C-alpha cells in the first residue's frame, strides 16, 4: 500500500517530465543526436530532473558568494595562495556552468527547432552570454588585453540565473518582461516631454551655471564677517551681498571676478577657479540628467536656485537675479513628474497585474470570477477561529465567562492604553522620585497582565489559548516583562556586563502592539499584510537580487574611486559588496543619490587618473538603478498591498 502511494505521488512528476521530453526531443542537436537517440533522451531526463536544478541553484549561490568576496581592486594585496584559490574557484564554477550549458544544448538543440537552447527562452541566452563572457575574461587576463577585461563586469549578472529556478521570482520578472512593450511606450512619451523641457532648459540656462570659486583648502577665516585670506596677509577675498568674490590687494585696489575670464586669468596665485555646477543645462544630455534629478525630488531646490541666480553665459551668478526662472522647474515638476512619471508607474501597475493574471491561469476568467477566487484564497489563508468550547468544571466556567465578556476585554484595553501612556512619560535624567513612581506603576501593570494570561489559560484551556497567535504574543510579552521585573532585584553589576536586563526591557515596549488588537481597523490591515506577504516576499526577493547584482557591478566599476574630499563619503561608497548594498539601499530611499552619482564621476585634478578616478558610466548605472529599483520594484510592492487591501475590504 505504501509503495503504491509513493508511485501515485510521483505520477504528476513523471507526466510533467514526459511533457518536457516530448517538447524538447525534436530535430537533431549538434547535427548528430536525433530525437530518438537514447543518449540524448537520457541527457534530457537528467537536465530536467528537479535535483539537477537544485544543484545548479546551489552552484549559483556559491558563485555569488565568491563574487561578493572577490574584489578586483584588492588583488594586488593578496598573497599568491589567495590568488590561486580565487582562480581555481572561478574556473570551477565556469566549468560547471559550461557543462550545464552543453548538456542542455544536447537535450534541446542549439538553434533548431524552436525549443532549442538559444531560441526557447531569454534565460538560456542570458546563461550563454554569461558563460561566454567568463571565457573572454579568462583570455583577457591571460593575454593581458586591457579592453577585454571590461567583460569581467558581466560576472555580476551570474546571480540573475537564480530567477528562472525560483518560481515566485520567475513570475514577477516574467510579468515585468512581458509588460515591457507597454512600459516602453509610456516611457517614450515621458522622454518626449522631458526632451521638450530639456531643449527649453538648454536655451535658457546653457553656460550659466558656473561660478568663481576659491580653493577651500587654503582658506582661513579672519573675521566673523566672512573676510578670508589667501596666500598672505596683504591679499584678502571678500564676498558681497550677492555672494560674488572680489579681491583687495596691498594697494587697496579692488579686483572683481564677475566672469570666467577674470576668474581664471587673474590672481591665479590666489587659487581662484571657475567651476561648473554638478548638474547643468549645457547640452541636451546634461539637461535630461538634471531633469531626472529634479523629477526624483532629490536636490531639486539647489538646481532651481542656481537657475534663479544665473545671469549670463560665463558670468558670476547674482543672488535672485532672475526669480521667474523658478516657474520652469515648478511647471516641469507638475507636468513631467506629477503627471507623466506617475502615469509611467500606473502603467507598470496595470500591465504587471494583467500579465501576472495570465501567468496564473486567470486569462480566461472575468473580473468577478477572479475576485471570487481571491476571496476563497483569503478565507482559506486567514483560517477563521472557532468559538472556544465551554469548560465542564464550574471553576473553569467561571473564568471562561469572565475572559470572554466584553467588559473584561475593554478593561484590559484601557489598562494597555494607560500603560503605554505611562511608558511614554519616561525621559532622560528624570528625577529619582518620578522614576520610582513610574516603575511602581509598571509593576502593577505587569502583575495585571500576568493575571490576565493565567485567567485565559484556565478559562480557555492551554490547547485553545496557545492556538491563537495573539495569545502567544501576549504570553511571551508577559513572561518577558515578569523576568525583567525579577532581574531588578538581582546584582546589577553582573547584568550590566551581560546586558540581560536591557534585553528583557524590550518586552515592556512591545506592549504597545497589544493596543492594536482591540482596534478593528488594525485587524483589517493585519489581514491585508498576511494576504499580501507572499507577493511582497516575491518582490522583495527580486529587489534583494537586484541590489546584489548592482552592488557587484558597482564594486567592479567604482571600487577604486577615492574616499574623502572630492570622492565618495566614508559611509556611502563601493569599496566592498556589503557597503555597496547599503549604499544602494540608501539610493532606493532617494537620500542624496545624486551626490553619490557625482562622486562616482570624480575626474582630475580631484583624483589620480592612474588609480582612483571615477567612471563616465556612472549616470547610466545610477539612473537605471533608480528607475528600476525605486520607480518599478518599490512601487510593485505597494501595488501588491493595495490589490490585497481591495480584496480584504470586499470580503
XYZ file of C-alpha atoms in Angstrom:
651
model
C 0.000 0.000 0.000
C 2.825 2.421 0.892
C 4.684 1.675 -2.356
C 1.600 2.322 -4.478
C 1.021 5.613 -2.638
C 4.565 6.714 -3.463
C 4.041 5.798 -7.114
C 0.794 7.790 -7.236
C 2.595 10.765 -5.678
C 5.352 10.604 -8.322
C 2.860 10.249 -11.191
C 2.384 14.015 -11.791
C 6.163 14.488 -11.867
C 6.540 11.700 -14.396
C 3.815 13.186 -16.558
C 5.489 16.608 -16.360
C 8.845 15.072 -17.296
C 7.286 13.260 -20.259
C 5.781 16.536 -21.483
C 9.233 18.121 -21.401
C 10.729 15.176 -23.305
C 8.047 15.482 -25.995
C 8.687 19.236 -26.118
C 12.485 19.223 -26.391
C 13.314 15.986 -28.238
C 12.888 17.308 -31.771
C 15.247 17.616 -34.725
C 18.985 16.915 -34.414
C 21.127 18.501 -31.729
C 24.662 19.368 -32.899
C 23.611 17.704 -36.205
C 24.424 14.369 -34.513
C 21.840 13.345 -31.920
C 18.421 12.532 -33.343
C 15.175 12.859 -31.411
C 15.044 9.108 -30.687
C 18.690 8.887 -29.601
C 18.933 7.165 -26.203
C 21.876 9.252 -25.048
C 20.043 12.480 -25.876
C 16.873 11.233 -24.145
C 18.907 10.346 -21.049
C 20.560 13.766 -21.027
C 17.148 15.432 -21.416
C 15.785 13.493 -18.431
C 18.878 14.391 -16.420
C 18.794 18.172 -17.032
C 15.030 18.355 -16.405
C 15.199 16.478 -13.110
C 14.316 18.607 -10.095
C 17.552 17.691 -8.287
C 19.629 18.899 -11.240
C 18.042 22.348 -10.993
C 18.609 22.398 -7.231
C 22.293 21.552 -7.630
C 22.673 24.294 -10.246
C 20.912 26.739 -7.896
C 23.382 25.854 -5.122
C 26.264 26.440 -7.556
C 24.806 29.841 -8.487
C 24.548 30.807 -4.809
C 28.137 29.684 -4.152
C 29.433 31.581 -7.192
C 27.526 34.666 -5.999
C 29.268 34.401 -2.629
C 32.582 34.252 -4.497
C 31.614 37.418 -6.379
C 30.855 39.142 -3.078
C 34.264 38.236 -1.654
C 36.306 38.752 -4.828
C 37.105 42.471 -5.071
C 39.138 43.129 -8.252
C 40.599 46.333 -6.780
C 42.301 44.490 -3.898
C 44.002 41.785 -5.974
C 47.443 43.349 -5.593
C 47.254 42.966 -1.823
C 46.531 39.230 -1.913
C 49.057 36.513 -1.330
C 49.930 34.036 -4.077
C 47.898 31.317 -2.323
C 44.790 33.538 -2.118
C 45.065 34.449 -5.793
C 45.365 30.763 -6.696
C 42.270 29.860 -4.639
C 40.173 32.560 -6.313
C 41.363 31.488 -9.776
C 40.607 27.811 -9.106
C 37.121 28.580 -7.768
C 36.367 30.862 -10.723
C 37.477 28.170 -13.178
C 35.468 25.544 -11.271
C 32.183 27.475 -11.406
C 32.723 28.437 -15.039
C 33.328 24.756 -15.862
C 30.167 23.689 -14.011
C 28.040 26.237 -15.867
C 29.682 25.255 -19.161
C 28.804 21.592 -18.592
C 25.234 22.599 -17.754
C 25.021 24.647 -20.968
C 26.414 21.845 -23.161
C 24.084 19.243 -21.637
C 21.071 21.470 -22.293
C 22.238 22.078 -25.856
C 22.459 18.303 -26.379
C 18.967 17.852 -24.933
C 17.248 20.757 -26.710
C 19.455 21.535 -29.694
C 21.383 24.747 -30.245
C 19.418 26.788 -32.837
C 16.884 24.324 -34.210
C 13.972 23.658 -33.539
C 12.048 26.494 -31.839
C 12.560 24.834 -28.454
C 16.356 24.892 -28.939
C 18.629 26.303 -26.246
C 19.259 29.682 -27.889
C 15.686 30.133 -29.140
C 13.457 28.805 -26.377
C 13.754 31.440 -23.624
C 15.758 34.556 -22.941
C 17.053 32.978 -19.728
C 19.047 30.421 -21.739
C 20.506 33.220 -23.857
C 21.485 35.044 -20.652
C 23.200 31.891 -19.345
C 25.056 31.538 -22.653
C 26.255 35.171 -22.607
C 27.476 34.874 -19.007
C 29.473 31.712 -19.769
C 30.983 33.233 -22.924
C 31.898 36.449 -21.075
C 33.706 34.349 -18.449
C 35.921 32.806 -21.134
C 36.587 36.220 -22.686
C 37.614 37.448 -19.225
C 39.975 34.473 -18.835
C 41.515 35.233 -22.236
C 41.931 38.916 -21.355
C 43.731 38.042 -18.109
C 45.996 35.521 -19.832
C 46.874 37.753 -22.795
C 46.811 40.970 -20.712
C 44.387 42.677 -23.112
C 43.024 45.615 -21.132
C 39.954 46.471 -23.223
C 38.675 42.878 -22.998
C 38.863 42.959 -19.210
C 35.673 45.016 -19.213
C 33.818 41.737 -19.859
C 34.682 40.834 -16.297
C 31.907 43.087 -15.019
C 29.374 40.797 -16.729
C 30.062 38.283 -13.973
C 27.784 40.471 -11.868
C 24.890 39.019 -13.887
C 25.517 35.481 -12.609
C 23.076 35.789 -9.677
C 20.290 36.588 -12.165
C 20.430 32.938 -13.237
C 18.704 32.087 -9.953
C 15.494 33.805 -11.096
C 14.412 31.066 -13.505
C 14.888 28.430 -10.789
C 12.704 30.142 -8.154
C 9.084 30.163 -9.304
C 7.902 33.199 -7.327
C 10.782 35.323 -8.630
C 10.288 33.985 -12.147
C 6.621 35.048 -12.109
C 7.475 38.590 -11.002
C 10.296 39.100 -13.505
C 8.386 37.330 -16.286
C 5.389 39.590 -15.755
C 7.634 42.655 -15.890
C 9.361 41.489 -19.067
C 6.071 40.757 -20.825
C 4.820 44.191 -19.763
C 7.918 45.792 -21.251
C 6.282 46.899 -24.515
C 3.575 48.932 -22.775
C 6.092 50.281 -20.281
C 8.446 51.386 -23.067
C 5.589 53.128 -24.894
C 4.790 55.259 -21.855
C 8.492 55.760 -21.165
C 8.945 57.135 -24.680
C 6.100 59.598 -24.088
C 7.718 60.680 -20.810
C 11.078 61.013 -22.558
C 9.491 63.148 -25.282
C 8.004 65.512 -22.686
C 11.333 65.665 -20.861
C 13.171 66.379 -24.121
C 10.912 69.373 -24.708
C 11.749 70.713 -21.254
C 15.403 69.791 -21.805
C 15.607 71.800 -25.032
C 13.944 74.772 -23.334
C 16.398 74.411 -20.436
C 19.384 74.431 -22.810
C 18.075 77.618 -24.435
C 17.502 79.334 -21.085
C 20.391 78.135 -18.909
C 23.233 76.776 -21.086
C 26.591 78.050 -19.814
C 25.022 79.959 -16.916
C 25.565 77.548 -14.017
C 29.274 78.331 -13.499
C 30.775 80.439 -10.715
C 34.125 81.707 -9.466
C 35.252 79.599 -6.536
C 38.091 79.801 -4.058
C 40.045 76.684 -3.125
C 38.696 75.889 0.332
C 41.909 74.085 1.285
C 43.821 77.377 1.512
C 41.124 79.499 3.126
C 41.266 80.627 6.744
C 38.573 82.714 8.372
C 39.941 86.042 9.618
C 36.825 87.682 10.990
C 33.210 86.793 11.642
C 32.094 88.996 8.741
C 33.421 86.352 6.276
C 36.630 88.140 5.226
C 39.029 85.395 4.113
C 42.768 85.440 3.484
C 44.578 83.711 0.658
C 48.299 83.351 0.252
C 49.281 86.148 2.599
C 48.129 88.907 4.880
C 48.008 91.532 2.116
C 45.633 89.643 -0.216
C 42.095 89.031 1.015
C 38.959 87.709 -0.648
C 35.585 89.214 0.228
C 32.061 88.079 -0.661
C 29.499 90.787 -1.274
C 25.752 90.596 -0.624
C 25.239 88.681 -3.888
C 27.886 86.064 -2.911
C 30.279 87.375 -5.579
C 34.002 87.188 -4.720
C 36.315 90.182 -5.051
C 39.932 90.825 -4.009
C 41.527 93.868 -2.365
C 45.290 93.960 -2.896
C 48.001 95.597 -0.789
C 47.469 98.915 -2.582
C 43.787 98.869 -1.584
C 42.718 98.260 -5.198
C 39.552 96.161 -5.689
C 39.606 93.390 -8.308
C 36.283 91.746 -9.182
C 35.816 88.309 -10.759
C 32.469 88.749 -12.422
C 33.140 86.417 -15.356
C 35.027 83.260 -16.284
C 37.946 85.052 -17.978
C 38.744 87.278 -14.999
C 38.394 84.364 -12.582
C 40.790 82.063 -14.424
C 43.138 84.728 -15.764
C 43.711 86.962 -12.755
C 45.094 86.216 -9.298
C 45.891 82.580 -10.109
C 48.203 82.607 -7.119
C 45.090 83.100 -5.019
C 43.705 79.700 -6.205
C 40.634 81.214 -7.818
C 38.992 78.954 -10.399
C 35.835 78.870 -12.479
C 33.765 75.820 -11.616
C 30.674 74.478 -13.297
C 27.769 73.118 -11.248
C 27.322 69.355 -10.883
C 24.060 69.432 -12.842
C 23.681 71.848 -15.738
C 21.790 72.502 -18.971
C 24.903 72.892 -21.157
C 23.651 70.267 -23.642
C 20.607 68.034 -24.054
C 22.241 65.032 -22.361
C 23.193 67.093 -19.309
C 19.742 68.668 -19.319
C 17.953 65.290 -19.300
C 20.125 64.060 -16.435
C 19.415 67.264 -14.500
C 15.680 66.924 -15.123
C 15.762 63.316 -13.887
C 17.371 64.534 -10.663
C 14.687 67.211 -10.351
C 11.930 64.640 -11.013
C 13.286 62.424 -8.213
C 12.882 65.425 -5.825
C 16.424 64.957 -4.524
C 18.423 68.193 -4.616
C 15.991 69.887 -6.999
C 15.933 73.085 -4.923
C 19.686 73.526 -5.429
C 19.251 73.299 -9.203
C 16.318 75.719 -9.148
C 18.195 78.320 -7.072
C 21.179 78.063 -9.424
C 18.817 78.936 -12.268
C 17.318 81.794 -10.243
C 20.815 83.224 -9.553
C 22.041 82.776 -13.153
C 22.808 85.984 -15.073
C 24.559 85.456 -18.420
C 26.848 82.902 -20.060
C 30.158 82.536 -18.159
C 29.157 85.299 -15.752
C 29.233 85.141 -11.966
C 25.764 84.402 -10.522
C 23.929 87.072 -8.552
C 21.503 86.123 -5.824
C 17.861 86.198 -7.030
C 18.913 87.740 -10.340
C 16.077 86.075 -12.258
C 13.338 84.853 -9.910
C 10.836 83.928 -12.697
C 13.218 81.086 -13.681
C 11.694 79.098 -10.812
C 8.497 78.758 -12.869
C 10.346 76.475 -15.311
C 11.011 73.937 -12.557
C 7.568 74.247 -10.985
C 5.873 73.570 -14.327
C 8.237 70.658 -15.052
C 7.547 69.035 -11.676
C 3.787 69.328 -12.219
C 3.842 68.001 -15.799
C 6.993 65.897 -16.029
C 6.886 64.333 -12.570
C 3.411 64.502 -11.024
C 1.617 63.681 -14.277
C 3.779 61.667 -16.651
C 6.111 59.965 -14.174
C 3.112 58.804 -12.136
C 1.454 57.731 -15.392
C 4.533 55.590 -16.043
C 4.170 53.988 -12.598
C 0.419 53.432 -13.136
C 1.008 51.638 -16.431
C 3.510 49.383 -14.666
C 0.832 48.540 -12.069
C -1.859 47.721 -14.620
C 0.272 45.717 -17.044
C 2.042 43.864 -14.258
C -1.247 42.683 -12.713
C -2.743 41.733 -16.083
C 0.352 39.769 -17.072
C 0.542 38.068 -13.693
C -3.097 37.002 -14.018
C -2.329 35.438 -17.401
C 0.685 33.648 -15.927
C -1.503 32.373 -13.071
C -4.067 30.899 -15.478
C -6.705 33.629 -14.969
C -6.635 34.928 -18.544
C -9.966 33.252 -19.460
C -11.797 34.492 -16.354
C -13.717 37.724 -15.943
C -13.167 40.179 -13.099
C -15.939 38.721 -10.906
C -14.557 35.196 -11.235
C -11.029 36.364 -10.395
C -12.435 38.284 -7.417
C -14.243 35.150 -6.216
C -11.046 33.064 -6.396
C -9.097 35.711 -4.479
C -11.782 35.768 -1.777
C -11.644 31.968 -1.412
C -7.843 32.135 -1.111
C -8.205 34.831 1.538
C -10.697 32.793 3.588
C -8.508 29.680 3.437
C -5.396 31.625 4.404
C -6.935 33.522 7.335
C -8.469 30.366 8.900
C -11.441 31.794 10.858
C -11.350 30.939 14.569
C -13.920 28.636 16.125
C -15.770 29.603 19.319
C -13.909 28.093 22.315
C -15.818 25.161 23.866
C -17.477 25.708 27.251
C -15.477 24.003 30.056
C -17.142 21.199 32.006
C -15.971 22.197 35.500
C -17.583 25.075 37.411
C -14.186 26.540 38.342
C -13.066 26.878 34.709
C -16.500 28.069 33.537
C -16.210 30.966 35.985
C -13.006 32.232 34.320
C -14.332 31.305 30.857
C -17.285 33.694 31.213
C -15.056 36.474 32.564
C -12.356 36.394 29.855
C -14.911 36.253 27.018
C -17.048 39.078 28.404
C -16.855 42.420 26.564
C -16.346 44.307 29.831
C -13.176 42.308 30.556
C -11.874 42.979 27.032
C -12.466 46.732 27.349
C -10.921 46.782 30.834
C -7.710 45.168 29.541
C -7.672 47.513 26.533
C -7.947 50.580 28.799
C -5.184 49.171 31.018
C -2.928 48.703 27.971
C -3.570 52.280 26.805
C -2.777 53.680 30.267
C 0.358 51.513 30.427
C 1.506 52.848 27.052
C 0.969 56.423 28.261
C 2.982 55.695 31.415
C 5.847 54.228 29.365
C 5.859 57.302 27.121
C 6.373 59.574 30.158
C 9.932 58.332 30.736
C 12.712 60.756 29.798
C 16.454 61.167 30.178
C 17.780 62.450 33.511
C 14.364 62.229 35.159
C 14.038 62.858 38.940
C 14.566 59.808 41.151
C 11.156 60.011 42.854
C 9.455 60.418 39.486
C 11.218 57.288 38.190
C 10.213 55.287 41.287
C 6.536 56.156 40.717
C 6.711 55.090 37.053
C 8.481 51.854 37.993
C 5.828 51.083 40.627
C 3.091 51.584 38.040
C 4.957 49.260 35.679
C 4.976 46.583 38.418
C 1.206 46.943 38.802
C 0.586 46.579 35.071
C 2.963 43.617 34.797
C 1.105 41.765 37.547
C -2.245 42.681 35.961
C -1.254 41.265 32.552
C 0.156 38.131 34.192
C -3.192 37.612 35.938
C -4.957 38.105 32.590
C -2.805 35.413 30.951
C -3.403 32.960 33.820
C -7.171 33.573 33.744
C -7.307 32.939 29.985
C -5.241 29.765 30.240
C -7.560 28.451 32.978
C -10.795 29.536 31.289
C -9.996 28.616 27.684
C -7.594 25.785 28.382
C -3.931 25.664 27.282
C -4.749 23.961 23.954
C -7.242 26.652 22.881
C -5.227 29.541 24.354
C -1.992 28.725 22.542
C -3.738 28.162 19.194
C -4.262 31.910 18.862
C -1.216 33.826 17.627
C -2.203 36.952 19.571
C -2.441 34.932 22.794
C 1.050 33.544 22.192
C 2.311 37.089 21.663
C 0.615 38.276 24.885
C 2.073 35.340 26.817
C 5.628 35.972 25.582
C 5.341 39.683 26.452
C 4.012 38.867 29.934
C 6.757 36.322 30.630
C 9.455 38.670 29.325
C 8.139 41.575 31.416
C 7.982 39.368 34.520
C 11.567 38.196 34.015
C 12.664 41.818 33.576
C 10.843 42.709 36.802
C 12.584 39.874 38.638
C 16.000 40.927 37.307
C 15.593 44.306 39.014
C 16.312 42.520 42.306
C 19.439 40.717 41.017
C 23.009 42.039 41.277
C 23.092 44.811 38.651
C 26.871 44.607 38.151
C 26.508 41.160 36.603
C 23.533 42.235 34.488
C 25.382 45.313 33.275
C 28.121 43.098 31.867
C 25.727 40.629 30.250
C 23.197 43.352 29.227
C 20.441 40.859 30.025
C 18.203 43.324 31.828
C 18.231 45.756 28.906
C 17.343 42.933 26.536
C 14.313 41.887 28.591
C 13.226 45.512 28.971
C 12.364 45.411 25.266
C 9.366 43.237 26.183
C 7.926 46.148 28.103
C 7.941 48.285 24.957
C 6.199 45.574 22.908
C 3.046 46.079 24.967
C 2.291 48.923 22.559
C 1.303 46.342 19.937
C -1.392 44.979 22.238
C -3.354 48.206 21.757
C -3.847 47.367 18.101
C -5.509 44.057 18.942
C -8.651 45.822 20.103
C -8.890 48.072 17.034
C -10.997 46.682 14.191
C -9.255 48.873 11.614
C -5.871 47.473 12.526
C -7.236 43.924 12.395
C -8.265 44.532 8.786
C -4.848 45.968 7.945
C -3.202 42.985 9.602
C -5.268 40.677 7.387
C -4.064 42.649 4.362
C -0.443 42.166 5.398
C -0.980 38.418 5.915
C -2.557 38.019 2.473
C -0.026 40.273 0.721
C 3.058 38.678 2.313
C 3.650 36.115 -0.497
C 3.537 38.809 -3.203
C 5.607 41.191 -1.092
C 8.112 38.406 -0.454
C 8.450 37.704 -4.184
C 9.006 41.379 -4.984
C 11.409 41.747 -2.055
C 13.480 38.755 -3.199
C 13.783 40.255 -6.688
C 14.757 43.590 -5.113
C 17.468 41.947 -2.975
C 18.803 40.156 -6.051
C 18.842 43.470 -7.938
C 20.710 45.110 -5.046
C 23.300 42.329 -5.044
C 23.876 42.406 -8.811
C 24.209 46.191 -8.872
C 26.475 46.037 -5.806
C 28.847 43.576 -7.508
C 28.761 45.683 -10.670
C 29.349 48.846 -8.626
C 32.372 47.333 -6.870
C 33.871 46.484 -10.272
C 33.167 49.960 -11.687
C 33.681 52.266 -8.697
C 35.542 50.185 -6.106
C 38.776 52.126 -6.636
C 37.230 55.617 -6.565
C 38.802 57.757 -3.865
C 37.103 58.140 -0.495
C 37.310 61.591 1.017
C 37.344 65.130 -0.355
C 36.085 65.160 -3.930
C 35.249 61.438 -3.804
C 32.917 59.064 -2.009
C 31.680 59.519 1.526
C 33.181 57.004 4.018
C 29.642 55.755 4.714
C 28.467 55.633 1.090
C 30.900 54.001 -1.329
C 31.603 50.827 -3.279
C 34.713 49.552 -1.523
C 33.089 46.142 -0.928
C 29.790 44.416 -1.693
C 28.241 44.874 1.761
C 28.855 48.639 1.882
C 27.764 48.857 -1.762
C 24.419 47.182 -0.940
C 23.888 49.593 1.960
C 24.696 52.496 -0.370
C 22.261 51.221 -2.998
C 19.510 50.767 -0.407
C 20.115 54.373 0.602
C 19.749 55.351 -3.064
C 16.414 53.499 -3.293
C 15.114 55.708 -0.485
C 16.207 58.720 -2.570
C 18.639 60.004 0.056
C 21.344 62.130 -1.624
C 21.630 59.695 -4.560
C 22.519 62.484 -6.983
C 25.590 63.454 -4.939
C 26.723 59.812 -4.813
C 26.459 59.749 -8.613
C 28.532 62.945 -8.858
C 31.183 61.434 -6.565
C 31.323 58.341 -8.785
C 32.245 60.599 -11.736
C 35.172 62.346 -9.996
C 37.873 63.346 -12.502
C 41.317 65.035 -12.355
C 42.534 67.222 -10.719
C 40.383 65.885 -7.852
C 41.793 62.360 -8.288
C 44.721 60.389 -9.649
C 43.842 59.155 -13.169
C 46.103 56.141 -12.693
C 44.333 54.799 -9.620
C 41.224 56.359 -8.071
C 39.162 58.341 -10.591
C 35.503 57.719 -11.365
C 33.751 56.356 -14.435
C 31.787 58.059 -17.201
C 29.330 55.150 -16.953
C 28.121 56.420 -13.567
C 24.987 58.232 -14.907
C 23.834 55.099 -16.768
C 24.476 52.947 -13.697
C 22.726 55.163 -11.141
C 19.807 56.376 -13.268
C 18.983 52.823 -14.392
C 19.115 51.621 -10.790
C 16.846 54.418 -9.540
C 14.434 53.772 -12.405
C 14.237 50.000 -11.863
C 14.706 49.854 -8.100
C 12.834 52.904 -6.859
C 10.218 53.585 -9.526
C 9.430 49.987 -10.566
C 10.115 47.361 -7.885
C 9.311 49.505 -4.844
C 6.032 50.580 -6.437
C 5.188 46.970 -7.345
C 5.416 46.098 -3.652
C 2.975 48.924 -2.940
C 0.709 47.647 -5.723
C 0.638 44.173 -4.142
C -0.530 45.623 -0.816
C -3.149 47.880 -2.437
C -4.531 44.991 -4.501
C -4.942 42.793 -1.440
C -6.472 45.692 0.522
C -9.242 45.914 -2.083
C -9.926 42.169 -1.785
C -9.973 42.244 2.027
C -12.277 45.285 2.134
C -14.765 43.469 -0.126
C -14.674 40.297 1.971
